[in-house]
Structure formats: C-alpha cells, structure tokens
XYZ file of C-alpha atoms in Angstrom:
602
model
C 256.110 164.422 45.994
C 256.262 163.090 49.631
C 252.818 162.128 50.859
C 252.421 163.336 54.752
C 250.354 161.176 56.684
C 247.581 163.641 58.187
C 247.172 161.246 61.549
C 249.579 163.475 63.700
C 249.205 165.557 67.224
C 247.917 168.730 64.748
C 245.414 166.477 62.963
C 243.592 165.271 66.794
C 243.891 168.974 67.883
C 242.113 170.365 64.661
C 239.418 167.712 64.852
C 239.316 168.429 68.960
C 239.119 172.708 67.968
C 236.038 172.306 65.271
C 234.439 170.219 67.680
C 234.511 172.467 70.237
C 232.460 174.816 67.700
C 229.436 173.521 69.233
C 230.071 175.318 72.315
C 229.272 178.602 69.963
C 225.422 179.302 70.330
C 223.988 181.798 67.737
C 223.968 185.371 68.728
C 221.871 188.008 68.886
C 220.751 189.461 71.615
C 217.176 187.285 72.826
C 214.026 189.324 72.005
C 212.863 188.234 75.804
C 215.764 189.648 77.098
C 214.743 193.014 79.453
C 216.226 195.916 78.226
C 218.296 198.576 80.692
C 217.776 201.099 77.702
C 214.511 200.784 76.517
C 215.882 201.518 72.896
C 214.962 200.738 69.183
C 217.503 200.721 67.097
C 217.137 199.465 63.209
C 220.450 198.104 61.587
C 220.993 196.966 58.090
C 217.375 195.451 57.794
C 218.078 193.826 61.382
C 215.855 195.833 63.753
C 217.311 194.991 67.234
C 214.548 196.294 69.774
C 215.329 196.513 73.327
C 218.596 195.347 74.021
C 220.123 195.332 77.313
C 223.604 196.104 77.509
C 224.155 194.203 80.262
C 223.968 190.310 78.858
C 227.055 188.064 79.249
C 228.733 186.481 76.240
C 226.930 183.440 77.255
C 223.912 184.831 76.747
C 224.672 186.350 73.430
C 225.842 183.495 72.098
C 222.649 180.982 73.678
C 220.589 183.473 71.798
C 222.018 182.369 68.127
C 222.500 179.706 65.563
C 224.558 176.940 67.072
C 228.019 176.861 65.442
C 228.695 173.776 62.945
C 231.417 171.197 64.037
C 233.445 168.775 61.740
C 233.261 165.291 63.594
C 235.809 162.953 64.120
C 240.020 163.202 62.923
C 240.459 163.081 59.496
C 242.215 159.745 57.567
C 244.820 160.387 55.091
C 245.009 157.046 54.111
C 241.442 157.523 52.850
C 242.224 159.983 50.814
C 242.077 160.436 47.027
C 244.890 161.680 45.382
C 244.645 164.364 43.220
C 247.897 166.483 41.483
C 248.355 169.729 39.910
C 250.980 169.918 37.416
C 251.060 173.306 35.526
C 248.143 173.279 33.181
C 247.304 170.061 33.759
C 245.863 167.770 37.143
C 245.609 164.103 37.555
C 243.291 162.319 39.861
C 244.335 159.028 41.747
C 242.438 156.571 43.998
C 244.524 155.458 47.024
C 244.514 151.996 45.441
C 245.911 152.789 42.279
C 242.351 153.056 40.508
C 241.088 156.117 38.752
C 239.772 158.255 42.053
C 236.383 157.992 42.788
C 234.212 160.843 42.822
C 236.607 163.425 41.203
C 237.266 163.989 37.815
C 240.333 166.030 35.707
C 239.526 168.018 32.588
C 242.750 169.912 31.414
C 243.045 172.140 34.336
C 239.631 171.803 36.009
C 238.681 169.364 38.655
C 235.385 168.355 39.684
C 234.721 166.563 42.769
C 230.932 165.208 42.988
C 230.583 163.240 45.840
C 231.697 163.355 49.812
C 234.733 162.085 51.498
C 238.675 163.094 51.575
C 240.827 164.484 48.606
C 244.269 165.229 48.545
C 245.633 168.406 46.699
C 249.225 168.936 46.027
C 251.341 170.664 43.022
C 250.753 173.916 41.831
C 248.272 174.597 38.979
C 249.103 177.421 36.912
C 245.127 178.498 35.992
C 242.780 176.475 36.883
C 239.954 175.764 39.706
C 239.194 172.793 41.769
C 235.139 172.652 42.008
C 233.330 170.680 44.242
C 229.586 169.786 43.270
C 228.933 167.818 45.948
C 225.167 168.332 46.970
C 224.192 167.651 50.643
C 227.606 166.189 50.955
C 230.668 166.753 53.110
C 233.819 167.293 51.411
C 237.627 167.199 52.988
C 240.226 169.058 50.967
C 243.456 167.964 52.429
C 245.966 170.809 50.834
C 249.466 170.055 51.055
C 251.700 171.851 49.083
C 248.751 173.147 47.028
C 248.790 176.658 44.720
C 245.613 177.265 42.742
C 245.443 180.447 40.427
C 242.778 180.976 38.115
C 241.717 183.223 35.288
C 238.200 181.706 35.127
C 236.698 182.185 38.612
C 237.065 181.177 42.003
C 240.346 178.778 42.383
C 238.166 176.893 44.998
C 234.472 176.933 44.630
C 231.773 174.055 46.309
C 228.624 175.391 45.155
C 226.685 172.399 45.807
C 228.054 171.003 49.341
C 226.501 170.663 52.843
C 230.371 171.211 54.146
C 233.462 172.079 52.931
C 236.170 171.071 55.196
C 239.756 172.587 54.196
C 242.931 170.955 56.177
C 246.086 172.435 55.744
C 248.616 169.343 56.025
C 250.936 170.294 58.950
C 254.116 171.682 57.860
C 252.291 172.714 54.092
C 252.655 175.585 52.715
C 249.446 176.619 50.172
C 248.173 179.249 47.655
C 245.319 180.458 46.688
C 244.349 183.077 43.918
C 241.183 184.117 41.555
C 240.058 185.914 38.563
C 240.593 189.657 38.620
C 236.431 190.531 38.111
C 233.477 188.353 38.464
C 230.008 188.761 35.891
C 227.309 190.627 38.374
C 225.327 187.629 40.548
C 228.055 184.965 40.412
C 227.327 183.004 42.858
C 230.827 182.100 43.930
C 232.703 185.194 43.649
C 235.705 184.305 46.053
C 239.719 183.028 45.878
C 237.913 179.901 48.386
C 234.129 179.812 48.284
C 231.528 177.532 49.488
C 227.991 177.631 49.373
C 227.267 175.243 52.147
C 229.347 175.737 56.151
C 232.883 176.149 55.639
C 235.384 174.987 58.344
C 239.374 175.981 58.067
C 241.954 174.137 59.882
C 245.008 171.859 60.519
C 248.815 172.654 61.032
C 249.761 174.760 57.992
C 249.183 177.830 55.937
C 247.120 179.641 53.186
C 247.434 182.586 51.581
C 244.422 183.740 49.609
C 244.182 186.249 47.307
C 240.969 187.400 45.997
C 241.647 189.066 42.871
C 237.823 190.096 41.683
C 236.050 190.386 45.283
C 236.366 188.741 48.539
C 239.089 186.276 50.268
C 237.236 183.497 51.616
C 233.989 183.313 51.759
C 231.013 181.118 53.116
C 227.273 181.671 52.406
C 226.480 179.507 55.589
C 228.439 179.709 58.974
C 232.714 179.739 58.664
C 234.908 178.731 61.901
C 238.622 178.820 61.457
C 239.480 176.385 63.798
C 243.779 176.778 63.315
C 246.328 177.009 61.127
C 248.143 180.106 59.408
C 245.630 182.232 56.995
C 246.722 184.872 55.514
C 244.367 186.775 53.222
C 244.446 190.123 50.478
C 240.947 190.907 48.947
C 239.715 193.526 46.668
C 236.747 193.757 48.764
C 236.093 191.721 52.058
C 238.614 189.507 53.819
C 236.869 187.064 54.941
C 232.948 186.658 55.364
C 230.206 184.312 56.419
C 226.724 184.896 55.826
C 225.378 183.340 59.048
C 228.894 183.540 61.250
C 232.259 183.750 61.343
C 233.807 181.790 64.747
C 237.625 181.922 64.960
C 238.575 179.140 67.811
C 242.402 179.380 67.307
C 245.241 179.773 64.836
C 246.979 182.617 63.239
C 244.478 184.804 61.177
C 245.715 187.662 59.131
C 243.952 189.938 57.209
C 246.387 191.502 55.067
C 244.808 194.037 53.034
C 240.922 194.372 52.577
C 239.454 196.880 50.196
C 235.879 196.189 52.035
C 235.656 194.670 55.321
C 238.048 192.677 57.211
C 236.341 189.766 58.673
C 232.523 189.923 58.022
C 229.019 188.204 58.701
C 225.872 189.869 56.420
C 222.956 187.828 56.908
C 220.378 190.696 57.954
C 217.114 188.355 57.351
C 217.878 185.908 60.870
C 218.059 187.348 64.206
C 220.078 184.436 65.442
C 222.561 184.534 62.462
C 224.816 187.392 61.669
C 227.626 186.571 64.110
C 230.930 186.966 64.838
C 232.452 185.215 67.829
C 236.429 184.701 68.364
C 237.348 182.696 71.544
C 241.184 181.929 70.476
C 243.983 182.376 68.448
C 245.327 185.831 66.783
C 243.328 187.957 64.647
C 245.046 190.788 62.741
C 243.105 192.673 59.717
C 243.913 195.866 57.922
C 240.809 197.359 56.111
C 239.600 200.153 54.333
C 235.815 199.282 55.695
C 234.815 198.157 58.954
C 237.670 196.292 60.332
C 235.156 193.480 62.406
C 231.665 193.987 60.669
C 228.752 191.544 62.631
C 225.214 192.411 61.366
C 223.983 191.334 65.002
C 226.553 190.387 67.390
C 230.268 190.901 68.286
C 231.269 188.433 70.981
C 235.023 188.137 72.201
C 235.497 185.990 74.852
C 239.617 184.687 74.176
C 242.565 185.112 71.715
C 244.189 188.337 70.222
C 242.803 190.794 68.101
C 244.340 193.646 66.050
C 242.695 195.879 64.131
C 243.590 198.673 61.703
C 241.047 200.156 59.761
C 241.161 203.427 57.917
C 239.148 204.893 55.191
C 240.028 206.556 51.810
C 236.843 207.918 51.277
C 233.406 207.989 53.148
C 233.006 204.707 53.871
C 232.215 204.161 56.884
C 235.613 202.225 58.630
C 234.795 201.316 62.059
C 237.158 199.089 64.428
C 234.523 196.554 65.367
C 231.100 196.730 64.385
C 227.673 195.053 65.496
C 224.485 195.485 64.605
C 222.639 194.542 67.928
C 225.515 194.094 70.681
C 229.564 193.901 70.656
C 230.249 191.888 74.234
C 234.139 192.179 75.043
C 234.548 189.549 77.767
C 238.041 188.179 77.571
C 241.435 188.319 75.454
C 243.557 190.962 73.862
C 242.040 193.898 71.970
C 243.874 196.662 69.807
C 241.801 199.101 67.465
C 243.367 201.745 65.421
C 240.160 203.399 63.069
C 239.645 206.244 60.986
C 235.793 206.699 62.828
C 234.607 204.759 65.620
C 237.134 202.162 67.517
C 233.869 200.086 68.923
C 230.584 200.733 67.593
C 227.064 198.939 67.669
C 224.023 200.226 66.681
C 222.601 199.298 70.055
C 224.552 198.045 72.569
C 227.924 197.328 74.255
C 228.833 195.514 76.852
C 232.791 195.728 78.223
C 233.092 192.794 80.797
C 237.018 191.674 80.860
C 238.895 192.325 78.087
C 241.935 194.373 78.067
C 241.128 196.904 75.239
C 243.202 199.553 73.634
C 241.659 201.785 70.884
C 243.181 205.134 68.882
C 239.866 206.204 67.127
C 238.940 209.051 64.362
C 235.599 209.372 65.757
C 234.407 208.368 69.027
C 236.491 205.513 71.216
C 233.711 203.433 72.289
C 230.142 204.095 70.649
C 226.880 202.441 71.118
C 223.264 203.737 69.808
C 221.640 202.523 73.367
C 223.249 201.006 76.294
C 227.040 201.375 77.159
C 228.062 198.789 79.475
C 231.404 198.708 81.669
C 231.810 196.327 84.204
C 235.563 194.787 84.042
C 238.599 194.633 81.995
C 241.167 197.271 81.040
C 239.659 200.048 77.949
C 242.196 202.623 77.066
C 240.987 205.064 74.817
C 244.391 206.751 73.542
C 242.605 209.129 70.939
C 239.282 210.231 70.147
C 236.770 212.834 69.422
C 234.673 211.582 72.103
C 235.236 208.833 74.216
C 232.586 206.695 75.032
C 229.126 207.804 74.068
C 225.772 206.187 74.438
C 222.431 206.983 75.009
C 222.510 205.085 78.716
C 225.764 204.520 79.701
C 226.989 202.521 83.013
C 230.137 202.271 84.673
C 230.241 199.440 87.324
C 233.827 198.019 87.304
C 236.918 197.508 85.550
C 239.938 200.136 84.252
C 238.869 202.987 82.502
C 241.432 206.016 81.072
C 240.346 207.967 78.288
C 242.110 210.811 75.987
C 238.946 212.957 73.913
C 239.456 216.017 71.676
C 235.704 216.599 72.385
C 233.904 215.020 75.401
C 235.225 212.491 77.792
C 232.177 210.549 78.492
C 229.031 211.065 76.427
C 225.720 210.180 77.434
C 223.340 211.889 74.384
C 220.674 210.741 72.687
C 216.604 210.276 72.955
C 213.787 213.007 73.362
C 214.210 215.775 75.952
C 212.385 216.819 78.751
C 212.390 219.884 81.089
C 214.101 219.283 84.243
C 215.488 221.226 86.972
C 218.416 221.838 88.182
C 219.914 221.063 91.446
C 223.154 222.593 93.316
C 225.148 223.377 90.034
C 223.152 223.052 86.429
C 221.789 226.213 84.547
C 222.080 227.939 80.924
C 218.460 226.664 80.092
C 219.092 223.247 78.378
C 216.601 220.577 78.246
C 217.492 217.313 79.923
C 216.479 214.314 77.513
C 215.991 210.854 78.436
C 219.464 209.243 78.788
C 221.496 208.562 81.779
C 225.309 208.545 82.769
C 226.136 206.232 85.911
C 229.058 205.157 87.688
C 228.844 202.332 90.924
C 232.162 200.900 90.480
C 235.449 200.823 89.059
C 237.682 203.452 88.054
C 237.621 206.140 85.355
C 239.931 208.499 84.222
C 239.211 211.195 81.584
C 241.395 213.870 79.504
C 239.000 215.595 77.914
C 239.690 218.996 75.741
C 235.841 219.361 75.508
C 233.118 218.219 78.501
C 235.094 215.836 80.483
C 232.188 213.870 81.911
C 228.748 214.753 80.012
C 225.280 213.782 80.247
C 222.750 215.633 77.956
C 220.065 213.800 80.804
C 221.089 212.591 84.432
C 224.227 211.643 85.949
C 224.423 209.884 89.074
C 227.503 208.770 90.976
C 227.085 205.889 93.791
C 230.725 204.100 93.778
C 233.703 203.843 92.321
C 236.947 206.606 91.481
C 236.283 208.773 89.041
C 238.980 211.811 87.995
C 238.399 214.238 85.187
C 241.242 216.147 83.562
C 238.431 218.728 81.980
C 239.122 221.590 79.467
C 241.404 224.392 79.320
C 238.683 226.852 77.191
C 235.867 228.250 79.152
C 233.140 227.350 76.635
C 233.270 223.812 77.984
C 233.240 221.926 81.133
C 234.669 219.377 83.289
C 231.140 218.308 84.281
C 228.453 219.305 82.243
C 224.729 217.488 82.981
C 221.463 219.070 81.897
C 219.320 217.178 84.318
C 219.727 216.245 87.937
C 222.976 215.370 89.142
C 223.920 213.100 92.686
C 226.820 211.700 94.198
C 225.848 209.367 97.052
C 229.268 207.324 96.804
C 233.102 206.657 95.758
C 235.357 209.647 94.604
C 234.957 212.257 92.229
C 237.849 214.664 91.043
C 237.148 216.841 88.072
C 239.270 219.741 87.341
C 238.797 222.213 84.690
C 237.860 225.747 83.237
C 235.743 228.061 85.096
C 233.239 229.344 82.250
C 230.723 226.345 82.680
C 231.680 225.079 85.573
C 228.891 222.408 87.020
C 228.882 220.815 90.667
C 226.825 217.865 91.897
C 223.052 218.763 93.253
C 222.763 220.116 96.784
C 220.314 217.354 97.691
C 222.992 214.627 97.169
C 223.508 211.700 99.633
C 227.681 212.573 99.862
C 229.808 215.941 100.673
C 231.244 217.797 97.558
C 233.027 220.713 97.682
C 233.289 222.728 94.189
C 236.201 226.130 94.269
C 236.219 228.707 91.422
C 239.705 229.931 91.695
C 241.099 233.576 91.549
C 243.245 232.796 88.190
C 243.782 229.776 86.857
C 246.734 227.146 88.135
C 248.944 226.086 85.631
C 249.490 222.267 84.508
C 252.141 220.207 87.450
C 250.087 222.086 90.138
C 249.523 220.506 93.211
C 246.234 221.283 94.657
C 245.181 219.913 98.220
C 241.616 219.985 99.760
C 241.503 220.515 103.337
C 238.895 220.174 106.480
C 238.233 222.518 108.934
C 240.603 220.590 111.392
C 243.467 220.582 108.659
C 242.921 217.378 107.352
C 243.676 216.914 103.779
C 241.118 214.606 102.465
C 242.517 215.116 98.552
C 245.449 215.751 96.663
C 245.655 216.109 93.182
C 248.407 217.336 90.845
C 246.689 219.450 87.791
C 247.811 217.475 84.317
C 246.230 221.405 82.531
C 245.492 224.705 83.314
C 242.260 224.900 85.291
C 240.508 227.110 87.583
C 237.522 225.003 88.732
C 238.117 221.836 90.469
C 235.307 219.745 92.122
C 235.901 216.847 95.013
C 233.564 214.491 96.358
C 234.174 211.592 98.910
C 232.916 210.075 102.258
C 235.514 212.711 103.942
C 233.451 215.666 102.668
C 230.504 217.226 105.194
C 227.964 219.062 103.800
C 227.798 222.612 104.874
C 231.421 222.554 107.116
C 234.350 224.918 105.401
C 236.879 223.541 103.708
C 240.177 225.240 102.199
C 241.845 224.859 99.085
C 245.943 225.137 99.349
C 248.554 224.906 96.256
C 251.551 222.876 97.067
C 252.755 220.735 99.791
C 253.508 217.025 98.899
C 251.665 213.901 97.654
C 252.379 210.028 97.816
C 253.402 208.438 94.573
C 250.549 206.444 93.672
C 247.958 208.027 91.781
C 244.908 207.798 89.460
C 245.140 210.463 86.882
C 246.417 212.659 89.342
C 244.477 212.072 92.051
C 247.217 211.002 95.425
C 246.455 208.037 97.167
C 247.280 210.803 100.121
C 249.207 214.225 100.853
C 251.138 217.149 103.017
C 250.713 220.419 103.240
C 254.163 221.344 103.877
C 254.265 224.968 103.163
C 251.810 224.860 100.805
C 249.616 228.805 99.966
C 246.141 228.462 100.763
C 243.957 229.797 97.911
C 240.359 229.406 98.214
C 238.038 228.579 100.950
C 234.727 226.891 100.325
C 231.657 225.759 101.963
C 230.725 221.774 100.859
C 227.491 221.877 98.843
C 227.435 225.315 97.690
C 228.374 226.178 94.377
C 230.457 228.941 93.124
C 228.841 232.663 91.869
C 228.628 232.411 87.954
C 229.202 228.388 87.923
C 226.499 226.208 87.072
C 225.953 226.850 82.993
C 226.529 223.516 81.272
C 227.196 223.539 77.785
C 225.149 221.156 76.791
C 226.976 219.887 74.227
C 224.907 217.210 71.970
C-alpha cells in the first residue's frame, strides 16, 4: 500500500499539542491550601482534608504531577516498516534490511527496542507487543486493524512511553480478547504500562472486548485525532491522569466508567484535566471518574451516564475537587450531574446538567463564581455542606430543594425575624454576594439546615405549591444586607429574613393563594412600585428584599397592573399598577402570624 509521509501540517500540530502537555501540573488540591469549609472528607483511600472550594484551575493543576510531553515531530522516513496481512505480519527496515528492533512470529509482533514503527494492513488475530523497557516507542498506524483472540491487540508492558500516531487521513482498528485470566497485567484493546500519548490526524476505534478501551497505568493525554471507543468495562483510563488537549474523543459505550483516572495511593496523581477538543462518553458508571481532581478549563464535553443497577453513575466525579473554569459542559445522569466528595468550584463554564439525583453535589464547599449552570432536572439542585454564590448565571429546576446547604454537626441557634418549628441549626452555611440565581423548586426553594446570608447579587425563588415545604427554609440565623431577593411560595412554612438585617424586606401571607401567570406588584407608601413579579405557581407567601425596602414603613401588595419585558425568573426589570386590586398590606421587617416554621428538611 501507499506509504504517507507523516511530515505534514497535522504531524507539527500533534508534536506542538503533546508538548503543550507540560503546561498540565498534577492536581489535587495542595494540603497548604486554607480551607473555606473546614471539611474532611475520605474518598476511595484518598483522604482529601480541608479543601477550599475556592482554588482556580491553576492552582489545582500546580498542585499535581506534571503532565508528560512527547518531544519533537515525528520522522516517517525513520520509520520501520511493519505489515499485517491476515494471519500473517512482515517486518521491514526502511533500507530494505530485516527491521531492527521488531520481530514477526506468525501473527505476533514484538518490538524490543525504542524508535518509530510503521503499522499498516489488517491482521485477522493477532497482537503487536512492545517490550521495550525504559524506552520510547512510536507506533505510526496507518491503515492499521488489529483483532485478537489472545489478549490485548496492543500491549507495551515494558516501555517508558508509548506514543500512538494516527497517520493523517488513516483510518484504524482496534479489538481484544473477549475475557482476560484475573491479574493480567494488560487487560485492554491498547494498553501500556509506561505514559501513553494519542495523537495525529486520523482515527481509532477501539473495542475492548474482555475489559477496558484504552488504558495507561501511568499518565494518558490525547493530544488529537478521532477516538472512538466501546468497552465492556471502562472507556478509557489512566492510573495517574488522563489530559485531553484536543481532538474528537468519543466514548461510545462503557459498561464501567467513561473516561477514568484510579490511582488512590498519590495525592498529586489521580487527575483528569481536558483543556480542548470534544469529549462525548456514554456510560453505565460514572461518566468522568477523577480519584482527586476534575479540572475543565477548554473544549466540549458531553456526558450521558445512566445506571442499570446500583452502581453508582455520576456525570463527573472527583474525589477532592471538580473546577469548571472554561468550555462547553452537558451532563445527562441517572444520580448526581457533578459530584465530588469535597469540593466544587464553578468559575466560567457554561454548564447544562439533567440529573437523577442532585444537579450539582459536593461533600464540603460549593463554589459559584462565573459561567452559565443550568440545572434542567433534579432532586435537589445544588447541595453542599458550605455553599457560595458570588457570580455567574444560575437557573435551577428541583423536585426536592432548590439550593441545599446540609451537612456537619448541629448546634442550637436562635431564630431571628422569621425561623421557628424547633430545628437545630448545624454548622454549614448558604451565601450569596453576587451573581444571579434562579430556583424552581417543588420542595424548599432556597435551604440552609445552618445560616444563610444574603449581601449581593439577584436571587428569585419559584418555591413550592404544598404547604409542608418552603420557599425559604433556614434553621439558623438568616440576613440580607444586599442585592435582591424574590421568593414566592406556599404559606405553611413560610420563613422571612431576620429582623436585625442590614436591608428592608417585606414578607405578605396572602388571603388565598394566587394562581400561576399572576402578576404581583410591591408598593411604597408613596405608590412606588419597587417589584414586580409574575407568579410561574400557585403561591400565597411571597418575600421581597432590596435597597428600595425601609424597615418598619407600610408597604402594599396589589395583583395586576403591567410589567416590562425583561425578567429574571419572573422578577420585572420594572412595573405599573394600572388598575391593578390591592391585596395585602404589610409592614417591612415583620413577619406574618403563623409564618416562620421551616421544615428543616435534611
């Protein structure tokens, strides 16, 4: 066949992408680091002890193993020819001689020392093994298919890299046996026991038959390229890390994991980092599964993962910190869209998740500070033992509670304008400085089994429609000393901010309850409206807080009247009266008779 000299534009920009590699440092969180939470958290032998929620990607990454690189473009012209035909391969130096360093046996070939090898042809069962130790080996595939009956079709178990190019234009294969004997140590389609790197301009599909896809028992960056992967168990996995950099990575099918780093011994190993390219994976495990750190910082990522049984099948999942920073993020998971067993940090990305369980779920701190997250379904939102909302896009649909902040050991505190019902307050916190955050919620809207404490930013909840459950529900104290608040719900366990807070709120048990499309205005003493908000639900409690509101003056609550178009989950930008019925009158910083029991709700 054709050879394809490997010296073109995708050749320099595959050498240029696995350099860049180096960039990548390690990745769990540093043990110096100061904590926000003050949390312990133990993860699959990993025990990730205060970590704050609020580090950069940066950080994260300065924190870890560095990333390996492959240096320098790689020469076809050095390469060693090597052909599969059928049941049979033939090696050939690129002078004519014998090849050096690689041997055919039937339909096995053995390469034992470093440098470049050409594959091409198809070989029907066989495996190309590399043996290669403290070596770097290049497998050039172009045109390549590998099945085999024995084992992995591509296994270096002795090799200090394995570098696999796929020739631009090529398209290659991949396959393995359908089982592998318990402790084989290669038990992949493409395995290698030293770093693994994955690029150039064409595609692989890998099929692992017995276990995993691809798999690396050091660090594995996909650099480009088109890889496309099915696996009985996981996708693809790196013991140390798994750094995607660009190209098109799809997980097709994974009976385990999708894409997956396991090393539990190393605090800086365990990683997963993508910074480019497009990541798709459809699992029936954990979709992204990091045994420390998650770090996206660029690129597209897709996820679908969804259970059959009770294994646990979480969107993406770290062990110390997940830090979304950048790029394109869609979950779809049968239990948690984002979990970590410590923190989370959302800084920039534009996230979308449809979750089983909860939307966004971290053991210790909850970070959001930037980006876009839209939480389209969920039993609970975003829940956390200290969560903090400082910037960014927030809008979030929950069967159960909005915003969760649970967790910790509880303490006796007392309530201040609109808490009662007797629950303790634990030791977790619910904040929000900045940004904007919308919640549907069919249980507690915005909940805090501890304090809440509102200094900045908009923040609107479309609370519950049954009594046993609240738009605001917080055991401990409760203050609003900034930006807007707008929650609107059912009446049973209604909760308003404490009297002693630094900003006006007015809260207004209704008569009856309004029905859904209502248009509710709030409205000084002078006739002022200083809020308009169009009901998404029946409710019959509605709260409002902003710099307009005066503790102790009188303010009226109409239904009708007008409102501008723009909006933020049905809060108006501004309104009219019109000839809108008046329906309650209140007094700012007074709650209602019978309000005040929150549920509590763990």
């Amino acid at each position: 066949m054709s050879r394809r000299s490997f010296r073109t534009r995708a050749a320099r920009a595959f050498a240029s992408a696995v350099l860049g590699a180096a960039a990548l440092a390690g990745c769990s969180a540093s043990e110096d680091s100061e904590s926000t939470a003050g949390s312990s958290t133990e993860s699959s032998g990993t025990t990730s002890a205060a970590v704050a929620g609020a580090q950069g990607a940066a950080a994260v990454l300065a924190a870890n193993e560095e990333a390996h690189a492959a240096a320098g473009e790689v020469d076809a012209s050095d390469a060693v020819e090597i052909t599969l035909d059928g049941d049979s391969a033939a090696v050939e130096g690129a002078d004519g001689a014998d090849g050096s360093g690689a041997k055919a046996d039937g339909s096995t070939v053995t390469i034992s020392s470093g440098g470049t090898y050409r594959i091409s042809g198809k070989l029907t069962d066989g495996q190309i093994l590399v043996n290669a130790p403290d070596q770097t080996v290049t497998l050039i595939l172009d045109g390549a298919d590998t099945a085999s009956s024995a084992g992995a079709a591509i296994a270096a178990t002795e090799a200090e890299e394995l570098v696999v190019v796929l020739a631009d234009g090529s398209e290659n294969a991949l396959s393995d046996a359908d089982s592998y004997a318990e402790g084989d140590d290669a038990n992949a389609a493409l395995f290698s026991a030293g770093n693994l790197t994955i690029g150039g301009g064409g595609s692989l599909t890998v099929r692992g038959n017995g276990n995993d896809g691809i798999a690396g028992k050091d660090g594995l960056v996909i650099a480009s390229g088109t890889v496309t992967v099915e696996a009985a168990d996981d996708g693809i996995r790196g013991k140390d890390y798994v750094v995607v950099h660009g190209g098109t990575v799809t997980v097709a099918e994974a009976g385990g994991d999708g894409l997956k780093a396991d090393n539990t011994e190393d605090a800086d190993a365990g990683y997963i980092a993508v910074d480019g390219g497009t990541v798709k994976v459809t699992s029936a495990g954990d979709g992204v599964d990091a045994a420390t750190d998650l770090v996206v910082t660029g690129g597209t990522l897709d996820v679908h993962s969804a259970a059959t049984d009770d294994t646990s099948a979480h969107g993406l999942k770290s062990g110390v910190i997940t830090v979304l920073e950048d790029g394109t993020i869609g979950v779809d998971a049968s239990a948690d869209g984002v979990h970590s067993d410590a923190a989370v940090h959302l800084s920039g990305a534009a996230v979308t998740i449809a979750a089983g369980d909860d939307g966004v779920h971290a053991e210790g701190d909850l970070v959001v500070d930037g980006g876009t997250v839209k939480v389209t379904r969920s039993n609970e939102g975003l829940e956390g033992k200290d969560i903090a909302i400082g910037g960014g896009s927030t809008d979030i649909t929950s069967s159960d509670d909005g915003v969760n902040a649970s967790g910790g050991t509880t303490t006796e505190q007392g309530g201040g304008g609109g808490r009662g019902g007797g629950e303790a307050a634990g030791d977790y916190t619910l904040k929000v400085s900045g940004g904007t955050l919308v919640i549907n919620a069919d249980g507690d809207g915005f909940d805090s089994n501890g304090t809440a404490e509102i200094t900045g930013g908009t923040l609107v909840v479309n609370g519950p429609e049954q009594g046993g459950n609240g738009a605001l529900d917080v055991n401990g104290s409760f203050t609003v000393s900034g930006g807007v608040l707008l929650a609107a719900g059912s009446a049973g366990m209604a909760v308003a901010p404490d009297s002693e807070s630094g900003q006006g709120w007015v809260s207004a048990t209704l008569d009856s309850s309004v029905d859904a499309g209502t248009m509710l205005q709030v409205v000084d003493a002078d006739g002022k409206v200083v809020a308009t908000y169009v009901t998404s639900k029946a409710i019959q409690n509605v709260v409002f807080s902003s710099s307009a509101v005066k503790s102790g003056e009188e303010y009226r609550i109409y239904a009708g009247g007008s409102a501008s178009e723009a909006n933020t989950g049905g809060l108006a930008k501004s309104g009219e009266l019109g000839s809108a019925e008046e329906i309650a009158t209140v007094t700012a910083g007074e709650a209602p008779e019978g309000g005040g029991f929150g549920g509590g709700r763990m």
